[in-house]
XYZ file of C-alpha atoms in Angstrom:
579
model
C 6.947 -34.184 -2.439
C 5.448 -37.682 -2.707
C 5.477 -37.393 -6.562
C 9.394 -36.636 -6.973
C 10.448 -39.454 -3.786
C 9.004 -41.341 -6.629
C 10.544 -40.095 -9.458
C 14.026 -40.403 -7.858
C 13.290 -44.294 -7.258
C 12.386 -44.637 -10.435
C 15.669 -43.482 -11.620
C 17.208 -45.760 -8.525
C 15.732 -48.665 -10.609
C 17.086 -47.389 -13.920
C 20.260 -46.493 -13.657
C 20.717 -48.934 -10.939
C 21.758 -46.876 -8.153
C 20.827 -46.978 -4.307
C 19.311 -44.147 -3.140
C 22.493 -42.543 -1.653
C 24.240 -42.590 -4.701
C 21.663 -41.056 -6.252
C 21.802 -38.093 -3.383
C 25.073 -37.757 -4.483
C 25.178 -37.589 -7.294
C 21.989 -34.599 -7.348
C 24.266 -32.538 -5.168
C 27.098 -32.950 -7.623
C 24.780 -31.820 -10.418
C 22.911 -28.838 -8.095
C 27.155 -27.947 -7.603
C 27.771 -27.645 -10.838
C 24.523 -25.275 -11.600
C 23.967 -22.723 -9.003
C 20.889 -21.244 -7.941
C 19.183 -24.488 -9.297
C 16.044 -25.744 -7.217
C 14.574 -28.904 -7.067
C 11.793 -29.545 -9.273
C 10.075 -31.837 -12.132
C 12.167 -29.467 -15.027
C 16.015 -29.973 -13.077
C 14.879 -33.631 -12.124
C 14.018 -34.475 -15.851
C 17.689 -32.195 -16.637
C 19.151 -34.523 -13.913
C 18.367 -37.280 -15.374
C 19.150 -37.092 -19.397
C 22.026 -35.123 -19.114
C 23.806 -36.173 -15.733
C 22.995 -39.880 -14.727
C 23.921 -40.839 -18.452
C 27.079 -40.046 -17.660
C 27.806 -41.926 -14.878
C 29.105 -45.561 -14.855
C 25.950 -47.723 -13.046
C 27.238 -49.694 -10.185
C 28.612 -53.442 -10.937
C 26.714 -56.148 -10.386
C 28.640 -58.072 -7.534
C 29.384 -61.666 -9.124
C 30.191 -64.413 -6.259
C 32.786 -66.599 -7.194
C 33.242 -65.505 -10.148
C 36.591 -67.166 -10.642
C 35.649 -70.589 -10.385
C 33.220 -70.183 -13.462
C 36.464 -68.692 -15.885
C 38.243 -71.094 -18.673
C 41.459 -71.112 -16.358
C 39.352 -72.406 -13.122
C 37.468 -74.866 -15.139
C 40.642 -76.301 -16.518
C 42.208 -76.173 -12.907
C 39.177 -77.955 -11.728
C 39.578 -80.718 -14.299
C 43.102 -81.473 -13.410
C 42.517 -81.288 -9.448
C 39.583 -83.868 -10.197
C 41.641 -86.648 -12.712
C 44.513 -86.525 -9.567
C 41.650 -87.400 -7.232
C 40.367 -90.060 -9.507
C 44.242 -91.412 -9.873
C 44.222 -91.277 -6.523
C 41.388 -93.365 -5.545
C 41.912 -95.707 -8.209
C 45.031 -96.584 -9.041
C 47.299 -95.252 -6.118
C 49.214 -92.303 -4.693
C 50.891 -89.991 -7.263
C 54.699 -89.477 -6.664
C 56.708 -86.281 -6.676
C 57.501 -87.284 -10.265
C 54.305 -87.858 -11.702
C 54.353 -91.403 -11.567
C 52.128 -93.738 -8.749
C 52.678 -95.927 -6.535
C 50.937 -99.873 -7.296
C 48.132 -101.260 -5.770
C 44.891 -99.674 -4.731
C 44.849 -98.077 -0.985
C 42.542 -97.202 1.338
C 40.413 -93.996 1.200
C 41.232 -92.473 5.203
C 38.240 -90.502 6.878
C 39.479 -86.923 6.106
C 39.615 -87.866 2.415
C 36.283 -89.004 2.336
C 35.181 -85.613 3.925
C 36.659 -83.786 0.966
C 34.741 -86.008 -1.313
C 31.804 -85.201 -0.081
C 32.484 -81.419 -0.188
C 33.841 -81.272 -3.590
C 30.016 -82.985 -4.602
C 28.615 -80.510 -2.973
C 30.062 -77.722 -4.791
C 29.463 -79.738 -7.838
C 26.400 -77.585 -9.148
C 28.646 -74.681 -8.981
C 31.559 -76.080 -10.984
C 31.015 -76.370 -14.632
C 34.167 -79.185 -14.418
C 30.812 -81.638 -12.213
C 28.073 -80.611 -14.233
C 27.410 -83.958 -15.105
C 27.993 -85.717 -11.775
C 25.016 -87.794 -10.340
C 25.318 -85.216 -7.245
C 23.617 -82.734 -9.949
C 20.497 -84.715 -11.301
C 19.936 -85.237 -7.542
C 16.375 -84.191 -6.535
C 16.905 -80.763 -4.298
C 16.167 -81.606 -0.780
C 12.347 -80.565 0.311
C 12.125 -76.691 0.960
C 10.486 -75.244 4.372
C 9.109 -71.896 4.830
C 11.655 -69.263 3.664
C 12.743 -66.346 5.607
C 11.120 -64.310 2.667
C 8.033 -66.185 3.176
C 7.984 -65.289 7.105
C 8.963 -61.348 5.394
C 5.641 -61.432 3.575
C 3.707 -63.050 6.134
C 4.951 -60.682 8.939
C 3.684 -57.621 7.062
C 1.314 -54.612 8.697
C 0.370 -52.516 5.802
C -1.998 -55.493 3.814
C -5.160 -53.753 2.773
C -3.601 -50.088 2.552
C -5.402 -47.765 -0.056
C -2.934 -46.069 -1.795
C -4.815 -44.728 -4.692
C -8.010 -43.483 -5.344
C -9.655 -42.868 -8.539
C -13.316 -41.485 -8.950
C -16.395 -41.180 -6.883
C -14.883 -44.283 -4.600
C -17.222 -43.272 -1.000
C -20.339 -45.639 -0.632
C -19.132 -48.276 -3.313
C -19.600 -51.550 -2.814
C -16.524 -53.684 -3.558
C -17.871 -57.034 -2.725
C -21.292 -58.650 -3.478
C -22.834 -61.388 -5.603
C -20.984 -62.199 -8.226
C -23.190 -61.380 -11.959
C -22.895 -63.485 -14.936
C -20.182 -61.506 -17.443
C -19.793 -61.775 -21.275
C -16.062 -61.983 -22.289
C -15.388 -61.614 -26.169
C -11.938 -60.224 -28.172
C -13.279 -56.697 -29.631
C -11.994 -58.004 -33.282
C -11.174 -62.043 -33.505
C -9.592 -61.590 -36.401
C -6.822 -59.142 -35.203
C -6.180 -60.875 -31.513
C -4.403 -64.416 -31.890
C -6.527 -66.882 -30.584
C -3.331 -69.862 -31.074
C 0.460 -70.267 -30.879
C 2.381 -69.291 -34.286
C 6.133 -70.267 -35.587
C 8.270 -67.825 -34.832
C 11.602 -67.080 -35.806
C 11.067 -67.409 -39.429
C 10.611 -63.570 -39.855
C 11.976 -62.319 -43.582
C 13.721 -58.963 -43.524
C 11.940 -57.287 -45.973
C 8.561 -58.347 -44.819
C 9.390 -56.683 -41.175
C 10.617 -53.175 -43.509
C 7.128 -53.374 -45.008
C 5.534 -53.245 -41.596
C 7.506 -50.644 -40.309
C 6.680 -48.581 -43.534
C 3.041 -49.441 -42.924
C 3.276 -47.648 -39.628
C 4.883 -44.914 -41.098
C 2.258 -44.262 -43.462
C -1.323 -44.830 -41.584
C 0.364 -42.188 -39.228
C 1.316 -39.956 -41.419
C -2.129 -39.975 -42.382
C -3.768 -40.010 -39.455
C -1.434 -36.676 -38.541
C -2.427 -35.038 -42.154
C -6.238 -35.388 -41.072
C -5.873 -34.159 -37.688
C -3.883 -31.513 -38.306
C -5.429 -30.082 -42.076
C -1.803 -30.746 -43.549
C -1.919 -30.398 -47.193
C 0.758 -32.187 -48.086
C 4.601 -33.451 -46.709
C 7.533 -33.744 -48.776
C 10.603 -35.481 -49.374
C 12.600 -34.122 -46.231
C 15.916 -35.274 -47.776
C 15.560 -32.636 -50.442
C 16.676 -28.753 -49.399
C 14.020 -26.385 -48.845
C 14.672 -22.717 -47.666
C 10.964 -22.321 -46.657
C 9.423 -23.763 -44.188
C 7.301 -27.213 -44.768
C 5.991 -29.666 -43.289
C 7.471 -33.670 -42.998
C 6.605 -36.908 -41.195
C 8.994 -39.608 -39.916
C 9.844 -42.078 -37.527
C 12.250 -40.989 -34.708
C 15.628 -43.011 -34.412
C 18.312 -42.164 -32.814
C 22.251 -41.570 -34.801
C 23.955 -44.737 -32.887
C 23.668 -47.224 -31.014
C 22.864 -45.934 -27.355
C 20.741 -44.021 -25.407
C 18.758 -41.356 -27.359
C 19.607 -37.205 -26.516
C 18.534 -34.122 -27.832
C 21.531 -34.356 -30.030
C 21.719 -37.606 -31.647
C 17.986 -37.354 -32.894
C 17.333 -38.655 -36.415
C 14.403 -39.082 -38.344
C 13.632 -41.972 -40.816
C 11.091 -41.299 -43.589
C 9.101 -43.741 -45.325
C 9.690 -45.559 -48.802
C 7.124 -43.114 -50.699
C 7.748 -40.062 -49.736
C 11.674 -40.044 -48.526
C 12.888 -43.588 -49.816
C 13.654 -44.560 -46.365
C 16.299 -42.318 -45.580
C 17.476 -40.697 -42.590
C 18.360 -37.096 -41.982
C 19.928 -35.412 -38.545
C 17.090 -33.446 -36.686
C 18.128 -29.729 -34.759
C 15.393 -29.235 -31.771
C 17.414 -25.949 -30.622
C 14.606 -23.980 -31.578
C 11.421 -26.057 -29.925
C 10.366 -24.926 -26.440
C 8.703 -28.261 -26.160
C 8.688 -32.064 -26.976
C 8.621 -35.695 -25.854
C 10.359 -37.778 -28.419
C 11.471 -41.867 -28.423
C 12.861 -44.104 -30.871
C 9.478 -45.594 -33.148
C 7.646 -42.593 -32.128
C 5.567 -41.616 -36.038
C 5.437 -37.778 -35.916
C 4.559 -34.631 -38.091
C 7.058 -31.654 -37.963
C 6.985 -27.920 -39.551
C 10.773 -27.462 -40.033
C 13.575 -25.989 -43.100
C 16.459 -28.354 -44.439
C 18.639 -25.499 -45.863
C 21.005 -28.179 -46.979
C 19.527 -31.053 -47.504
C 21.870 -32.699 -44.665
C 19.701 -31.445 -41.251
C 16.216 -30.220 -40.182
C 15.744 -27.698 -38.375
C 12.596 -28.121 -36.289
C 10.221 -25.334 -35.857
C 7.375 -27.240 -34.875
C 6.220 -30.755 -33.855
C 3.017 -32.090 -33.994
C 2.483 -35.336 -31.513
C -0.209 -38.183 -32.359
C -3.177 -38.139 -32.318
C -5.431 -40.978 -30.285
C -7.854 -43.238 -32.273
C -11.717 -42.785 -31.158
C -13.406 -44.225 -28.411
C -15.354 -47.692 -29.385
C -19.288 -47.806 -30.408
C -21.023 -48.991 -27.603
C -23.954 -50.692 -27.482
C -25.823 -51.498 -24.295
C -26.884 -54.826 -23.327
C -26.578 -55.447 -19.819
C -29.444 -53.731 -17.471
C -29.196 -50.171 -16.226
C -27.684 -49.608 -12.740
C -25.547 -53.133 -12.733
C -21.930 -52.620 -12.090
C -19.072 -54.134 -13.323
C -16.750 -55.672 -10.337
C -12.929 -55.990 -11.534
C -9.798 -57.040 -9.652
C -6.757 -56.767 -11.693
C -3.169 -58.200 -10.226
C -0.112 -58.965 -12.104
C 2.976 -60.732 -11.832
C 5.305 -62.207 -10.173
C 2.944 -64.214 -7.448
C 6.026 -65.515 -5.279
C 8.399 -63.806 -3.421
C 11.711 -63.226 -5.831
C 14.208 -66.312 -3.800
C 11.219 -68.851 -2.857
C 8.381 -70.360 -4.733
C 6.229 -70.652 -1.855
C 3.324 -68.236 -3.764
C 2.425 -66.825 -0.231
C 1.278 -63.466 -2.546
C -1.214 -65.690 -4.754
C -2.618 -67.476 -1.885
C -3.637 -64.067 -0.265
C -4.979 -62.776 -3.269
C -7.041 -65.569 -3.927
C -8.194 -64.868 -0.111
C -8.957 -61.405 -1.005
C -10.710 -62.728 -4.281
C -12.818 -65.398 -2.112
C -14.073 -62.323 0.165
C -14.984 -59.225 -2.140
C -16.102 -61.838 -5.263
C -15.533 -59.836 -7.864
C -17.337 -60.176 -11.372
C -13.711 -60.430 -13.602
C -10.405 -61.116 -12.125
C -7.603 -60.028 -14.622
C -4.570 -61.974 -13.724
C -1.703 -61.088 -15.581
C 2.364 -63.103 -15.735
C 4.961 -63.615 -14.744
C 3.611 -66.819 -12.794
C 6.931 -68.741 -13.393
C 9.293 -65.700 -13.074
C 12.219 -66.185 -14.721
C 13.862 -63.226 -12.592
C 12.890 -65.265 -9.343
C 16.483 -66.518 -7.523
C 15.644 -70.584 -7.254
C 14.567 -70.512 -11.170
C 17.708 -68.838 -12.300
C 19.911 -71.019 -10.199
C 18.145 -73.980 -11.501
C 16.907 -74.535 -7.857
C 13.744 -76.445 -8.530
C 12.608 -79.759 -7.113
C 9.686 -79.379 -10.341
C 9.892 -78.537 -14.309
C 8.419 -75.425 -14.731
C 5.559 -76.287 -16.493
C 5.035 -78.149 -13.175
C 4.685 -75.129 -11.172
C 2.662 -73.658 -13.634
C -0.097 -76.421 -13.898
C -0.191 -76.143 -10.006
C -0.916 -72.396 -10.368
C -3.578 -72.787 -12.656
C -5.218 -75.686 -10.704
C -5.050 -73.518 -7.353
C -6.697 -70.982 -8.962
C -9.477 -72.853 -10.702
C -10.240 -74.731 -7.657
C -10.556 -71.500 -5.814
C -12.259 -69.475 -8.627
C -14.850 -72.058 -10.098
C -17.374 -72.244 -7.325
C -17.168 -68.046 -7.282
C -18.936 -68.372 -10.696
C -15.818 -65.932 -11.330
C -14.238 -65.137 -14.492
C -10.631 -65.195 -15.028
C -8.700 -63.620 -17.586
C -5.247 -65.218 -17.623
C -2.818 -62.928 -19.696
C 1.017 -64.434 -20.142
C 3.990 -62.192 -19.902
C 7.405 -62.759 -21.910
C 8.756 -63.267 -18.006
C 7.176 -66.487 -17.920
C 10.171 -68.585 -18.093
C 7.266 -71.840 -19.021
C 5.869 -69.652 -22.354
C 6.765 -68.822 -25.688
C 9.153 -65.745 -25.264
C 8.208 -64.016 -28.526
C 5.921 -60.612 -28.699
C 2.909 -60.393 -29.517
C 2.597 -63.537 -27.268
C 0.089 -66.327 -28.055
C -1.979 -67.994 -24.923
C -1.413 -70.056 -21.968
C -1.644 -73.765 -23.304
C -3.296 -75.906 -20.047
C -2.282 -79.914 -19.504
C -5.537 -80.293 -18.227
C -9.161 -79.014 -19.666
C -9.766 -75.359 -19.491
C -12.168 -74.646 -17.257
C -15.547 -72.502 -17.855
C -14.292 -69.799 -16.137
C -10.946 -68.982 -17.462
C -10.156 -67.171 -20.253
C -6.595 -67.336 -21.847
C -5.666 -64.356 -23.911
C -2.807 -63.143 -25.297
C -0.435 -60.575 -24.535
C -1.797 -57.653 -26.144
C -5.431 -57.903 -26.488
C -8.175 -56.221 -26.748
C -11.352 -57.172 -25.508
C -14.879 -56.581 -24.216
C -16.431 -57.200 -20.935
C -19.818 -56.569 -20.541
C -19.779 -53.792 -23.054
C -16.847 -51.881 -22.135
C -13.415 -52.178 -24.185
C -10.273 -53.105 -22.305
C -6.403 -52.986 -23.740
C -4.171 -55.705 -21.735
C -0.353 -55.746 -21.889
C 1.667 -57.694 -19.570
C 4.965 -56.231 -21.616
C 6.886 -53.312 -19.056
C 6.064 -50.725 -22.210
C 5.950 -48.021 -19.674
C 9.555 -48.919 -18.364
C 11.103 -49.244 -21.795
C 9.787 -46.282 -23.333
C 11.057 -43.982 -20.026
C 14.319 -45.887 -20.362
C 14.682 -43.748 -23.717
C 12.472 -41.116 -24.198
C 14.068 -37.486 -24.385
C 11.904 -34.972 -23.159
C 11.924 -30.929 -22.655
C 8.784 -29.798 -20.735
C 8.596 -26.119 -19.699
C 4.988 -25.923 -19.212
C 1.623 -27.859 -18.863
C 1.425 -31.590 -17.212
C 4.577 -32.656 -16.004
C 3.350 -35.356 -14.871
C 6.066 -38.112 -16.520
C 3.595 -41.201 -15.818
C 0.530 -39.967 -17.678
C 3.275 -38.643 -20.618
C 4.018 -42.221 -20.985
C 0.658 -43.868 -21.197
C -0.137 -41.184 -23.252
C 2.822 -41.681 -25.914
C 0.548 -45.490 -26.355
C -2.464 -43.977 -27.186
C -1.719 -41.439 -29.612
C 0.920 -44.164 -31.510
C -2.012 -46.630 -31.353
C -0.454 -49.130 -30.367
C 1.007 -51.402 -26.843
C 4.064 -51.124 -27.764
C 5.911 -48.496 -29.888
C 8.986 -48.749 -29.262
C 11.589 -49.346 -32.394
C 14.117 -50.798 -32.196
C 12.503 -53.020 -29.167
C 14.333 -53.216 -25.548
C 17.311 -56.036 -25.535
C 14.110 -58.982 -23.090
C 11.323 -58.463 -26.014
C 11.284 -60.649 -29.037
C 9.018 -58.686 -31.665
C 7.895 -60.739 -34.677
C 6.667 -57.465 -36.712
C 5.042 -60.280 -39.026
C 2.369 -60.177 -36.797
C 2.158 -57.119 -35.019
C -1.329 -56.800 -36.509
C -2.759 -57.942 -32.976
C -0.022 -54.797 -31.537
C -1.993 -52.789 -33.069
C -4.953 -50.538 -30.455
C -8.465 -50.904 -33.014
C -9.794 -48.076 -31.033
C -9.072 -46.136 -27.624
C -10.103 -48.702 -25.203
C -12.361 -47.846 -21.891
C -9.625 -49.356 -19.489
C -5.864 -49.591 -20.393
C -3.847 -51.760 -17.976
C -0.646 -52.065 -18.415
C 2.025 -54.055 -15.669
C 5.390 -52.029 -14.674
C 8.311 -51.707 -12.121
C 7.777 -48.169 -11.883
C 5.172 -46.990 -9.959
C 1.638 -48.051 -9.385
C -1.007 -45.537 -10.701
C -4.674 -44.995 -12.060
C -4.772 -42.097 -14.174
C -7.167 -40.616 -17.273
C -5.290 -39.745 -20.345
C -7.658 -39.121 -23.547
C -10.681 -40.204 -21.791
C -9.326 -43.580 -21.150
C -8.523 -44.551 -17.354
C -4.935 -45.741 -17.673
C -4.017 -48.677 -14.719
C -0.481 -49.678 -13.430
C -2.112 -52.264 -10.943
C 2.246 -52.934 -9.927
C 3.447 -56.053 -8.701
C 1.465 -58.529 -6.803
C 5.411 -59.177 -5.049
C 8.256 -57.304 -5.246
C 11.290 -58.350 -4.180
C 10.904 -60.727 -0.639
C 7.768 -58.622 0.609
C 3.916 -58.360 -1.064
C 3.205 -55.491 -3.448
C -0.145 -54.270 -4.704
C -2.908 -54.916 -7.282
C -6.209 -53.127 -8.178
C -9.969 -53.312 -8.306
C -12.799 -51.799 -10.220
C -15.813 -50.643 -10.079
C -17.727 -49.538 -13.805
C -20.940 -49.100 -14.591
C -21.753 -49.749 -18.213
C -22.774 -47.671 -20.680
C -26.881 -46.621 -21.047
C -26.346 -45.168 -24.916
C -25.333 -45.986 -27.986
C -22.647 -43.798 -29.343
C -19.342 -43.186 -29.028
C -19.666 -43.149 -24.958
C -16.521 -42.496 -22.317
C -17.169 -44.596 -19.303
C -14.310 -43.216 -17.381
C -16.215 -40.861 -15.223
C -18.430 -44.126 -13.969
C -15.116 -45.970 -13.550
C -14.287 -45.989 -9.356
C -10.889 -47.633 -8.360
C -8.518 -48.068 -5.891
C -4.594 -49.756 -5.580
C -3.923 -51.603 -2.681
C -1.497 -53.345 -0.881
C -1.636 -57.124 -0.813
């Protein structure tokens, strides 16, 4: 029951609806099919082929006619009567004013003040001196007394592995942090926006092709042909999946996209009638058995999904029987209408008490979906609030002989907003403890392998994946960590979602190497630690969500004792708390 109250606010949050609405709208649906019952088949039915259909529920806008052409103009003419006015005289009924300059009486001056206080509101004042006026100093918020009036802080709600008897706190042991290839992760900020059209085709051919092979290997294929040609027998073709227009992809507007070599690009309309099961999104590289009578649709008989890339060599180098302490907490730090950072400040309370080894802290730290930064709100620049971040958490951090690993997120309204994302860049010197990566990377710690994301990968590819599960794991969450793995990469969705900037000329560093350990990868939907091809898959949530605090998670691994191609995850004990 727990699993599908989750499922349905997940869908709350995508199709934004309130819960109520959403109630509705299941009995309408349940109506319209009777007999149905409630479970993770009808709920995924519910979903692609109901909630599509309905309009989501407008965004209330407040004022919304000052901000038109018509009020602006309006506001301009109201303003150059007021300036006549104070000026030059009182207009007459015929447009012309009286001499001499009069006095301005009380009331007047009260309307003034009010019309300069609206002024940041009114596109017509946008360059008065009321609005490069420093914002008056802020007190503690009512969202700030929310957070702090919380009973649940320190909940456990999630447990992975052997977690009785472990310690979660103790001395904190010198850790090696290194990128698991240098070459591939992006150690400096790049030009972007200078991306050539046929260098991003050659890319997205490139996928095409290592998949395709990958696929042929796994699955003893002897060869795929040219899908656009007809074939009465059955054979076997590879593709990328696409959908027919521009909208949200269905079992019915499924196309598939060859690659130069073997189909010169082309696309050709897919039929699934005839598969009992798949899990399909646009960018997703598969290998089909299938007839193109002809030559104008597939029909698909069979599909064969990814396949995930080994598990890393190991070598050990750290001493038998020491663990590996991780806390792991991502963005946004503040509560969503102050910038107070109550939720950092207890975290790095939480950090001062258990000391772990690593703390992964991942963006937004300058949220560019928080209320004040969208309004323009601020009494500091942004990079401002950053630098104050950074030092809170270095003075706090240092003396732990803690290592941070500070990921950035295309949320951070202070950062390059381009994917794959460079580093943090630092006003001050970095200190020994921090470690600025970028967002994706793969790295080491201690021996073990760890994939980082701070991109919502999870949310976009649910937002458009079309799936028909009759049997095996529903379990939707898993499905969609999974989809990374066996694409081999953080983020494989094509075309990308409308908030991520993808410069495919270096999606190199996009690219997984191998299967990491530990995957961890940020999202609004909900929090989970989960094993999907013997790697332990970690949606820590958000440190804040909304006005109150959210969750993040912690760690414990113990390192591999071979050499080989070892899976740590049944070492690997965790939990997911609430802050």
């Amino acid at each position: 029951m727990g699993e599908r109250k989750a499922r349905v606010r997940e869908m709350c949050l995508q199709f934004h609806q309130t819960e109520a609405e959403i109630a509705q709208e299941w009995v309408a649906f349940k109506s319209s099919k009777p007999g149905i019952q409630m479970s993770f088949t009808t709920l995924e039915k519910f979903e692609k082929e109901w909630l599509p259909r309905k309009k989501p529920r407008p965004v209330k806008q407040e004022a919304k006619s000052s901000t038109g052409v018509g009020a602006f103009s309006n506001r301009i003419g109201d303003e150059e009567v007021d300036l006549l006015t104070m000026y030059t005289g009182t207009p007459t009924s015929d447009g012309s004013k009286s001499a001499g300059k009069r006095q301005i009486t009380p009331e007047e001056k009260n309307l003034i003040r009010k019309r300069l206080a609206v002024s940041e509101k009114n596109p017509a004042m946008i360059f008065s001196p009321n609005s490069f006026s420093p914002a008056p100093k802020r007190t503690v918020t009512p969202s700030s007394n929310k957070f702090l009036s919380r009973t649940s802080a320190g909940e456990v709600l999630v447990n992975f592995g052997a977690t009785n008897g472990v310690a979660w706190g103790g001395a904190v042991q010198e850790c090696t942090l290194a990128p698991y290839r240098p070459s591939q992760d992006s150690t400096k900020q790049y030009r972007y926006m200078f991306q050539k059209l046929s260098e991003k085709a050659q890319v997205l051919d490139d996928q095409i092709e290592e998949m395709t092979s990958f696929l042929c290997e796994k699955y003893h294929i002897e060869e795929f042909v040219n899908f656009t040609l007809p074939a009465q027998d059955v054979v076997h073709i590879s593709g990328r999946v696409a959908c027919d227009s521009i909208g949200k992809l269905n079992s019915q507007s499924v196309v598939l996209e060859g690659s130069r070599q073997l189909s010169q690009g082309r696309q050709i309309a897919v039929d699934l009638s005839e598969l009992t099961e798949y899990a399909l999104f646009p960018g997703q590289v598969i290998a089909a058995e299938g007839v193109n009578i002809t030559g104008k649709k597939l029909l698909l008989k069979k599909v064969f999904q990814g396949v995930p890339l080994p598990l890393p060599q190991t070598i050990t180098k750290s001493e038998p029987g020491i663990n590996v302490r991780v806390l792991i907490a991502a963005g946004p730090y503040s509560a969503v209408d102050d910038l107070e950072y109550q939720p950092l400040v207890e975290l790095l309370d939480i950090i001062e008490r258990d000391t772990p080894d690593v703390c992964i802290l991942m963006g937004p730290f300058v949220d560019s979906k928080n209320t004040l930064i969208e309004n323009s709100n601020t009494q500091k620049t942004y990079k401002d609030l950053f630098n104050e971040c950074m030092d809170t958490i270095a003075d706090r951090t240092s003396r732990l002989n803690c290592k941070v690993i500070l990921v950035p997120s295309l949320r951070d309204v202070h950062h390059h907003p381009v994917y794959p994302q460079g580093p943090y860049s630092l006003s001050k010197t970095i200190p020994q403890n921090f470690y600025l990566a970028t967002d994706p990377c793969t790295m080491v710690i201690n021996n073990i392998v760890f994939g980082l994301t701070s991109t919502d990968v999870l949310f976009h590819i649910g937002a458009e994946e079309v799936a028909l599960i009759k049997t095996g794991n529903t379990d939707r969450l898993e499905r969609l960590v999974r989809h990374m793995l066996q694409q081999h990469s953080y983020y494989p969705l094509y075309p990308p979602a409308e908030d991520v900037n993808a410069d495919y000329e270096h999606f190199e560093s996009v690219t997984m190497p191998v299967t990491p350990h530990v995957l961890i990868t940020p999202s609004d939907l909900r929090y989970f630690i989960k094993e999907s091809h013997e790697c332990c898959c970690i949606n820590p949530g958000r440190l804040a969500k909304g006005q109150v605090g959210g969750t993040y998670a912690r760690l414990v691994l113990q390192p591999p004792t071979s050499t080989g191609n070892t899976s740590v995850v049944s070492t690997i004990a965790g939990q997911i708390l609430r802050i």
